[in-house]
Amino acid sequence: MQITVAQRLRIIYSISGALSYASVLDIGRLWERLFHRAHIPLAYSQGFNPHPRMQFAAALAVGYTSCYEVLDIWVSRPLDADAIIPQLRAQCPEGLSINVIESIPLDAPSPQATLRRMGYRLEMESQALDTELKNAIANLMDSSSVVFERSRKGQAKDFDMRPLILDLRYVHYQDNRHIIELTLAFHAQGSIRPEEVIQAMHIAFDRLYIQRVALVWENE
Amino acid sequence: MVISESSLRELLSQVQKPGRYAGGEWGATRKDWDNSAIKFVLAYPDLYEIGMSNLGLSILYEIVNKQPHMLAERAYAPWQDMALALEQATLPLFSLESRHALIDFDVIGFSLQHELNYTNLLSMLQLSQIPLLASERDARHPLVIAGGSGCYNPEPMADFIDAFVIGDGEEVLIELLNATAEGRRCGLRGAQLLGKLVGIPGIYIPALYQPTYFSTGALSEFVPVSSNAPLPIRKRIVPMLEAAPTHPVVATMDIVHDRAAVEIMRGCSRGCRFCQAGIIYRPIRERPVEQVIKVVDQLLENTGHQEVALVSLSSSDHSGIQPIIDAVLVRHADEGVSLSLPSLRIDSFSIELAEKLHTGRKTGFTFAPEAGSQRLRDVINKGVTEDDLLRAAEAVFRHGWQRVKLYFMIGLPTETDEDIVEIARLAASILELGRKIRGRMVEVSVTVSTFVPKPHTPFQWAPLLDQAIINHRQELLRSRMPKRGIKLSWSDWDATWLEALISRGDRRLGPVILRAWQLGTRFDAWQECFKPELWRQALSDTGINGDWYTTRSRDQEEILPWAHIDAGVSEKFLWREYERALIGALSPDCREECHNCGILKNYTEELDVARELAGSTRPWGCP
């Protein structure tokens, strides 16, 4: 695969509203069309089916919002990272906003390879008292293992989520919602979803809003 | 009522593909609700992925939203999970743009394209908490209208629709919405507005007509019950193609046709006798070359798509197709843009075009010979010889394609077992040809659908063949097909039967459709949802004999259920073509020779306008 590459750009962006219902594949296509509309010279792979070189850090689950998503793109001619921001913003659909664009070394590791932690903010509508939640969180954090059953391809398998929960804390109660912060480890081998952590707390709730707020890399 | 953010979240957490209902796509138009005199919603009775691929809807969406005092939004049929979620939450079906309940709009415009979607229309009304029957709606409800090719036989849906729009929608829809706005100013709403629509050419209000029947079941009379209701109702045509949409909505989720599209021509001059589109989209109107090129530029700029389809019934028949392709490729090839030409003809010119367009990997190439024998191809006026086909296939294989798809129909008028055997022989010789040129890797797939005689075609008097004959011919075809190298597939009998029942039905089918829907039919076009036994039960519950509609041939004297709808061509012309079909007489391309179909006689005013606009005495494909 030969690609003419002049520069690599890292785009930090947010997802909200209607776009939170898009899959990671949808978001990929959306960005590709957005770059075309904004006349960004994407670097294409050669071959029968040329495709632009783009890499996401971590797929965002359908239904989540995020204020910290990462996309790396490779372009075929050098661009001023700051100067293209307005150009791109003019092409953003509802629910997509660009926070920062930076030029990074061509040989920087892929955003996925060195990703270590993901931070979430959970807003829960529930009849439960804050003390109940605080106790449940303390119980969970004090346990050395939290095993839950997960079915993969029809087979039930036990999985210990505790090592993946790096931090879980109750923040406060605001606008009828309990605010909880959660930090999960990112491993290629196994991962858990914030909902699964909440399930393990055994707290009944009416609604749960999940927002990704941070991606943390090695050496950060 | 507006669906709140939190209700939406709740609903969408229960469905498999929430993107279908989320809205917010690039290019979606959000107009001010309160400052729009007329609120119109385009409703498509199939899934988002299908409806979003429909070019007609994007034309109307843009035209209505361009009117300063009007607003157009969109709604699609919810899949069963979403329908259930709405019902359980007792929330109404809502539009994608402002998330208003459909009942809040002034006019709901359904697109009727495919008979197997009709029950979804009932579901959409019911989920909107709008009475299904037009006779049970009043000023509390929106006006429910329908347009699209299905309206050329509107009768089976006459009970559910307040007004049908017949023909090209661009002008008449705006006239209808303006008349509605006038009525709204006087405080009228829903069914009260119908009076304002009487007299707009191309509008058919079924409640203003009364059919009566002979004891044999055939129509004896179809008369207006109001003195100012027109008869027949002639389709509307636009003199020239209007400005093409250049700001279409770009779907975020993957849809069936995920590309930009421009209609380069409306109508087709070939005169295939089974083809309804060839009649109802007459006359031929080409979009001028410079206009197409400009629209393509704008579409690419506004959507970011990398593929543009040049759409028409027969794209290689556009007189300027070569300069269009050359210009688009020169302007955009280095941006990686690709062009596609759906529905190419079987000739070397078309293959040269296809070769020019192809930069990437060569996958399948599709031909539609429609019939296996020359005799039968002459009956249907396909105008393609076996030599044409073999030469075209040879060119395709030589240019590097490995897979060829062939489309045929069985059950055509005058067909015999020999014609079926010819399909197998033809497919085998194409396979052999391909193997000689490209070797063992060659694949030929043969799709055989069962012919349904459609209203407003020369074959409208012909019957759908009996199931036993169709089964026999499918079996015969299977036994004669080479076992290796050819993939054979055919259509399901029950789906064909239902399509024939509804497309050839009259007003008495309304209760059948209602009953079938009550019994639980939904998404009949989707194999996993289709329940033909419920349709059979609906027929028996309502005392209707389905065979009488489907497998009965009709004579020239019979008043056909769709006879009051005038597609602009005369019944005399259609009958003449039917008679010519039966003796295998070809009728040449109508750009070469006029067959007096009636278009020129019926649309003199439009022709004058077109002449002026085009600065030409022959603005249409007519000679």
XYZ file of N, CA, C and O in Angstrom, chain B residues 400-512:
452
model
N -12.992 -7.344 -18.999
C -12.484 -7.779 -17.701
C -13.526 -8.117 -16.648
O -13.170 -8.490 -15.543
N -14.797 -7.969 -16.959
C -15.802 -8.367 -15.979
C -15.866 -9.894 -15.907
O -15.710 -10.584 -16.912
N -16.104 -10.405 -14.710
C -16.167 -11.861 -14.550
C -17.575 -12.346 -14.253
O -17.879 -13.511 -14.407
N -18.398 -11.409 -13.777
C -19.741 -11.823 -13.379
C -20.784 -11.094 -14.203
O -20.729 -9.870 -14.330
N -21.712 -11.851 -14.742
C -22.796 -11.244 -15.507
C -24.111 -11.655 -14.864
O -24.308 -12.818 -14.513
N -24.964 -10.654 -14.661
C -26.293 -10.932 -14.123
C -27.301 -10.786 -15.242
O -27.241 -9.822 -16.002
N -28.233 -11.714 -15.312
C -29.265 -11.658 -16.350
C -30.638 -11.633 -15.705
O -30.924 -12.426 -14.813
N -31.464 -10.704 -16.153
C -32.834 -10.615 -15.643
C -33.823 -11.112 -16.686
O -33.786 -10.679 -17.830
N -34.693 -12.015 -16.273
C -35.762 -12.496 -17.151
C -37.095 -12.433 -16.413
O -37.145 -12.368 -15.195
N -38.168 -12.525 -17.225
C -39.495 -12.667 -16.631
C -40.103 -13.946 -17.158
O -39.884 -14.302 -18.322
N -40.880 -14.605 -16.319
C -41.699 -15.694 -16.856
C -43.165 -15.346 -16.620
O -43.504 -14.556 -15.739
N -43.998 -15.936 -17.459
C -45.426 -15.665 -17.353
C -45.887 -14.567 -18.300
O -46.996 -14.053 -18.164
N -45.036 -14.199 -19.260
C -45.411 -13.156 -20.219
C -46.496 -13.678 -21.167
O -46.585 -14.879 -21.409
N -47.322 -12.792 -21.723
C -48.354 -13.224 -22.665
C -47.743 -14.016 -23.828
O -46.650 -13.668 -24.280
N -48.427 -15.024 -24.239
C -48.074 -15.955 -25.349
C -46.929 -16.903 -25.010
O -46.511 -17.688 -25.848
N -46.391 -16.837 -23.815
C -45.237 -17.672 -23.471
C -45.577 -19.162 -23.512
O -46.657 -19.580 -23.116
N -44.628 -19.964 -24.007
C -44.787 -21.423 -23.977
C -43.556 -22.015 -23.293
O -42.591 -21.292 -23.013
N -43.580 -23.332 -23.083
C -42.427 -23.996 -22.475
C -41.146 -23.764 -23.279
O -40.059 -23.674 -22.726
N -41.317 -23.659 -24.596
C -40.126 -23.452 -25.438
C -39.390 -22.163 -25.082
O -38.161 -22.117 -25.116
N -40.162 -21.130 -24.766
C -39.524 -19.861 -24.407
C -38.709 -19.997 -23.131
O -37.688 -19.331 -22.954
N -39.172 -20.869 -22.246
C -38.464 -21.098 -20.984
C -37.147 -21.825 -21.251
O -36.092 -21.466 -20.720
N -37.235 -22.851 -22.110
C -36.038 -23.599 -22.460
C -34.998 -22.663 -23.080
O -33.795 -22.790 -22.847
N -35.484 -21.680 -23.813
C -34.578 -20.709 -24.446
C -33.825 -19.856 -23.412
O -32.702 -19.432 -23.666
N -34.467 -19.589 -22.288
C -33.771 -18.830 -21.230
C -32.530 -19.618 -20.802
O -31.432 -19.076 -20.700
N -32.735 -20.919 -20.578
C -31.630 -21.775 -20.134
C -30.542 -21.831 -21.200
O -29.346 -21.742 -20.895
N -30.967 -21.950 -22.458
C -29.982 -22.047 -23.541
C -29.160 -20.754 -23.629
O -27.937 -20.779 -23.741
N -29.863 -19.629 -23.553
C -29.197 -18.327 -23.647
C -28.197 -18.140 -22.504
O -27.051 -17.735 -22.718
N -28.634 -18.480 -21.301
C -27.747 -18.343 -20.140
C -26.527 -19.232 -20.313
O -25.392 -18.825 -20.033
N -26.756 -20.457 -20.828
C -25.648 -21.390 -21.013
C -24.677 -20.863 -22.057
O -23.453 -20.974 -21.888
N -25.189 -20.258 -23.132
C -24.241 -19.796 -24.143
C -23.459 -18.579 -23.657
O -22.310 -18.395 -24.050
N -24.066 -17.791 -22.783
C -23.310 -16.665 -22.220
C -22.225 -17.183 -21.268
O -21.099 -16.698 -21.268
N -22.564 -18.205 -20.515
C -21.581 -18.818 -19.620
C -20.407 -19.378 -20.424
O -19.234 -19.159 -20.093
N -20.743 -20.065 -21.501
C -19.714 -20.685 -22.333
C -18.789 -19.624 -22.936
O -17.568 -19.745 -22.922
N -19.424 -18.561 -23.437
C -18.686 -17.437 -24.000
C -17.720 -16.855 -22.963
O -16.539 -16.612 -23.243
N -18.238 -16.669 -21.767
C -17.427 -16.099 -20.688
C -16.257 -16.999 -20.348
O -15.139 -16.524 -20.136
N -16.502 -18.296 -20.324
C -15.423 -19.235 -19.981
C -14.348 -19.247 -21.049
O -13.168 -19.368 -20.747
N -14.783 -19.103 -22.311
C -13.811 -19.078 -23.402
C -12.890 -17.864 -23.239
O -11.700 -17.940 -23.487
N -13.470 -16.755 -22.828
C -12.697 -15.512 -22.757
C -11.955 -15.377 -21.424
O -10.783 -15.022 -21.386
N -12.628 -15.700 -20.319
C -12.041 -15.442 -19.013
C -11.736 -16.682 -18.195
O -11.167 -16.598 -17.115
N -12.167 -17.822 -18.672
C -11.853 -19.054 -17.949
C -12.904 -19.436 -16.924
O -14.025 -18.935 -16.931
N -12.465 -20.330 -15.995
C -13.412 -20.976 -15.086
C -14.018 -20.040 -14.041
O -14.986 -20.387 -13.378
N -13.395 -18.864 -13.868
C -13.849 -17.980 -12.794
C -15.191 -17.305 -13.099
O -15.807 -16.713 -12.225
N -15.609 -17.413 -14.341
C -16.805 -16.684 -14.760
C -18.065 -17.174 -14.036
O -18.250 -18.363 -13.820
N -18.865 -16.206 -13.634
C -20.123 -16.530 -12.960
C -21.281 -15.860 -13.681
O -21.221 -14.670 -13.977
N -22.320 -16.626 -13.929
C -23.518 -16.023 -14.512
C -24.653 -16.230 -13.517
O -24.885 -17.341 -13.051
N -25.322 -15.145 -13.147
C -26.479 -15.352 -12.290
C -27.729 -14.935 -13.047
O -27.732 -13.955 -13.797
N -28.750 -15.729 -12.866
C -29.989 -15.528 -13.607
C -31.109 -15.288 -12.599
O -31.345 -16.114 -11.724
N -31.742 -14.140 -12.698
C -32.864 -13.847 -11.823
C -34.127 -13.837 -12.665
O -34.197 -13.142 -13.683
N -35.087 -14.632 -12.240
C -36.313 -14.761 -13.019
C -37.481 -14.303 -12.158
O -37.810 -14.924 -11.157
N -38.086 -13.194 -12.545
C -39.249 -12.761 -11.782
C -40.505 -13.150 -12.547
O -40.452 -13.443 -13.737
N -41.601 -13.181 -11.827
C -42.854 -13.557 -12.477
C -43.575 -12.298 -12.924
O -43.726 -11.343 -12.146
N -43.985 -12.304 -14.172
C -44.588 -11.127 -14.770
C -45.950 -10.815 -14.156
O -46.819 -11.676 -14.062
N -46.100 -9.541 -13.732
C -47.393 -9.054 -13.257
C -47.878 -8.005 -14.253
O -47.224 -6.985 -14.441
N -49.015 -8.256 -14.920
C -49.515 -7.273 -15.881
C -49.932 -5.993 -15.156
O -50.741 -6.043 -14.226
N -49.358 -4.857 -15.551
C -49.557 -3.611 -14.822
C -50.547 -2.694 -15.530
O -50.591 -2.651 -16.755
N -51.317 -1.934 -14.750
C -52.230 -0.937 -15.319
C -51.498 0.025 -16.239
O -50.309 0.295 -16.033
N -52.206 0.521 -17.232
C -51.695 1.518 -18.176
C -50.575 0.993 -19.053
O -49.759 1.763 -19.550
N -50.506 -0.313 -19.235
C -49.550 -0.877 -20.188
C -50.350 -1.661 -21.226
O -51.508 -2.023 -20.976
N -49.730 -1.955 -22.373
C -50.434 -2.775 -23.372
C -50.849 -4.146 -22.821
O -51.762 -4.768 -23.346
N -50.200 -4.598 -21.780
C -50.532 -5.910 -21.219
C -51.537 -5.834 -20.074
O -51.752 -6.802 -19.350
N -52.168 -4.668 -19.895
C -53.079 -4.514 -18.753
C -54.285 -5.457 -18.834
O -54.912 -5.742 -17.821
N -54.596 -5.930 -20.043
C -55.744 -6.831 -20.177
C -55.362 -8.297 -19.922
O -56.220 -9.150 -19.792
N -54.056 -8.569 -19.909
C -53.573 -9.950 -19.783
C -53.658 -10.426 -18.335
O -53.655 -9.621 -17.408
N -53.735 -11.730 -18.139
C -53.812 -12.261 -16.771
C -52.437 -12.545 -16.165
O -51.463 -12.703 -16.892
N -52.387 -12.613 -14.842
C -51.257 -13.257 -14.170
C -51.471 -14.753 -14.376
O -52.593 -15.242 -14.228
N -50.414 -15.473 -14.757
C -50.604 -16.912 -14.992
C -50.858 -17.644 -13.673
O -50.445 -17.201 -12.607
N -51.549 -18.809 -13.810
C -51.845 -19.615 -12.618
C -50.567 -20.088 -11.939
O -49.558 -20.327 -12.591
N -50.697 -20.292 -10.647
C -49.543 -20.764 -9.881
C -49.001 -22.084 -10.436
O -47.792 -22.288 -10.508
N -49.914 -22.970 -10.847
C -49.480 -24.283 -11.335
C -48.588 -24.125 -12.561
O -47.553 -24.814 -12.683
N -48.955 -23.220 -13.466
C -48.149 -23.025 -14.683
C -46.795 -22.417 -14.315
O -45.750 -22.840 -14.810
N -46.841 -21.417 -13.431
C -45.583 -20.772 -13.030
C -44.662 -21.787 -12.348
O -43.470 -21.879 -12.666
N -45.216 -22.589 -11.456
C -44.411 -23.622 -10.791
C -43.787 -24.562 -11.812
O -42.598 -24.885 -11.730
N -44.615 -24.995 -12.758
C -44.127 -25.914 -13.792
C -42.976 -25.272 -14.564
O -41.941 -25.903 -14.811
N -43.138 -23.988 -14.927
C -42.101 -23.342 -15.749
C -40.839 -23.071 -14.937
O -39.734 -23.146 -15.471
N -41.005 -22.757 -13.670
C -39.808 -22.575 -12.830
C -39.041 -23.894 -12.731
O -37.817 -23.919 -12.816
N -39.794 -24.976 -12.574
C -39.186 -26.301 -12.456
C -38.486 -26.685 -13.761
O -37.364 -27.184 -13.768
N -39.165 -26.405 -14.863
C -38.602 -26.685 -16.185
C -37.285 -25.927 -16.354
O -36.279 -26.483 -16.799
N -37.302 -24.657 -15.978
C -36.108 -23.826 -16.118
C -34.967 -24.391 -15.267
O -33.838 -24.515 -15.729
N -35.316 -24.776 -14.055
C -34.298 -25.316 -13.159
C -33.659 -26.562 -13.759
O -32.457 -26.761 -13.722
N -34.517 -27.413 -14.354
C -34.004 -28.683 -14.873
C -33.159 -28.475 -16.130
O -32.291 -29.278 -16.434
N -33.389 -27.391 -16.850
C -32.626 -27.175 -18.084
C -31.371 -26.330 -17.888
O -30.544 -26.239 -18.784
N -31.258 -25.678 -16.755
C -30.122 -24.801 -16.516
C -28.864 -25.636 -16.286
O -28.921 -26.653 -15.619
N -27.710 -25.211 -16.814
C -26.471 -25.913 -16.491
C -26.295 -25.929 -14.967
O -26.611 -24.942 -14.293
N -25.796 -27.043 -14.437
C -25.724 -27.196 -12.990
C -24.588 -26.376 -12.380
O -24.640 -25.983 -11.223
N -23.541 -26.177 -13.163
C -22.393 -25.449 -12.617
C -22.222 -24.094 -13.302
O -22.449 -23.986 -14.505
N -21.821 -23.114 -12.519
C -21.480 -21.813 -13.106
C -22.658 -20.868 -13.217
O -22.474 -19.700 -13.524
N -23.861 -21.361 -12.981
C -25.018 -20.470 -13.074
C -25.795 -20.487 -11.769
O -26.113 -21.542 -11.233
N -26.038 -19.282 -11.264
C -26.837 -19.165 -10.045
C -28.230 -18.699 -10.440
O -28.381 -17.667 -11.072
N -29.219 -19.504 -10.094
C -30.584 -19.203 -10.521
C -31.429 -18.801 -9.315
O -31.408 -19.455 -8.283
N -32.168 -17.702 -9.459
C -33.095 -17.352 -8.383
C -34.384 -16.824 -9.000
O -34.381 -16.300 -10.110
N -35.477 -17.028 -8.284
C -36.746 -16.531 -8.809
C -37.597 -15.962 -7.705
O -37.313 -16.131 -6.518
N -38.668 -15.274 -8.107
C -39.466 -14.609 -7.090
C -40.479 -15.570 -6.479
O -40.924 -16.521 -7.105
N -40.820 -15.242 -5.248
C -41.747 -16.022 -4.465
C -43.164 -15.847 -5.026
O -43.602 -14.721 -5.292
N -43.864 -16.942 -5.213
C -45.196 -16.863 -5.800
C -46.133 -15.969 -4.992
O -46.845 -15.133 -5.552
N -46.141 -16.138 -3.698
C -47.103 -15.404 -2.878
C -46.912 -13.882 -2.987
O -47.888 -13.136 -3.012
N -45.649 -13.461 -3.058
C -45.396 -12.016 -3.173
C -45.879 -11.511 -4.537
O -46.457 -10.427 -4.644
N -45.631 -12.307 -5.575
C -46.096 -11.948 -6.920
C -47.616 -11.839 -6.932
O -48.190 -10.899 -7.480
N -48.251 -12.816 -6.323
C -49.703 -12.882 -6.285
C -50.279 -11.649 -5.574
O -51.223 -11.019 -6.054
N -49.652 -11.280 -4.455
C -50.157 -10.124 -3.715
C -49.963 -8.830 -4.508
O -50.842 -7.966 -4.560
N -48.799 -8.728 -5.158
C -48.531 -7.556 -5.987
C -49.592 -7.454 -7.093
O -50.123 -6.370 -7.376
N -49.923 -8.598 -7.711
C -50.927 -8.601 -8.782
C -52.303 -8.242 -8.230
O -53.042 -7.456 -8.824
N -52.623 -8.813 -7.084
C -53.940 -8.569 -6.479
C -54.145 -7.068 -6.241
O -55.175 -6.504 -6.613
N -53.155 -6.427 -5.647
C -53.334 -5.018 -5.302
C -53.189 -4.136 -6.539
O -53.973 -3.218 -6.741
N -52.194 -4.434 -7.390
C -51.992 -3.514 -8.513
C -53.143 -3.607 -9.514
O -53.395 -2.671 -10.249
N -53.857 -4.732 -9.554
C -54.962 -4.882 -10.501
C -56.326 -4.747 -9.819
O -57.364 -4.991 -10.429
N -56.310 -4.344 -8.569
C -57.550 -4.335 -7.795
C -58.401 -3.097 -8.017
O -57.995 -2.140 -8.666
N -59.606 -3.137 -7.451
C -60.474 -1.972 -7.483
C -60.788 -1.554 -6.050
O -60.146 -1.998 -5.102
N -61.801 -0.710 -5.899
C -62.111 -0.140 -4.596
C -62.517 -1.195 -3.566
O -62.399 -0.970 -2.367
N -62.998 -2.340 -4.064
C -63.427 -3.381 -3.124
C -62.239 -4.032 -2.407
O -62.416 -4.844 -1.499
N -61.014 -3.690 -2.864
C -59.830 -4.225 -2.184
C -59.529 -3.465 -0.887
O -58.789 -3.957 -0.045
N -60.101 -2.274 -0.741
C -59.859 -1.483 0.471
C -60.116 -2.273 1.743
O -59.239 -2.369 2.615
N -61.316 -2.866 1.873
C -61.597 -3.658 3.083
C -60.653 -4.847 3.255
O -60.369 -5.252 4.387
N -60.156 -5.390 2.132
C -59.221 -6.526 2.226
C -57.902 -6.047 2.842
O -57.354 -6.682 3.750
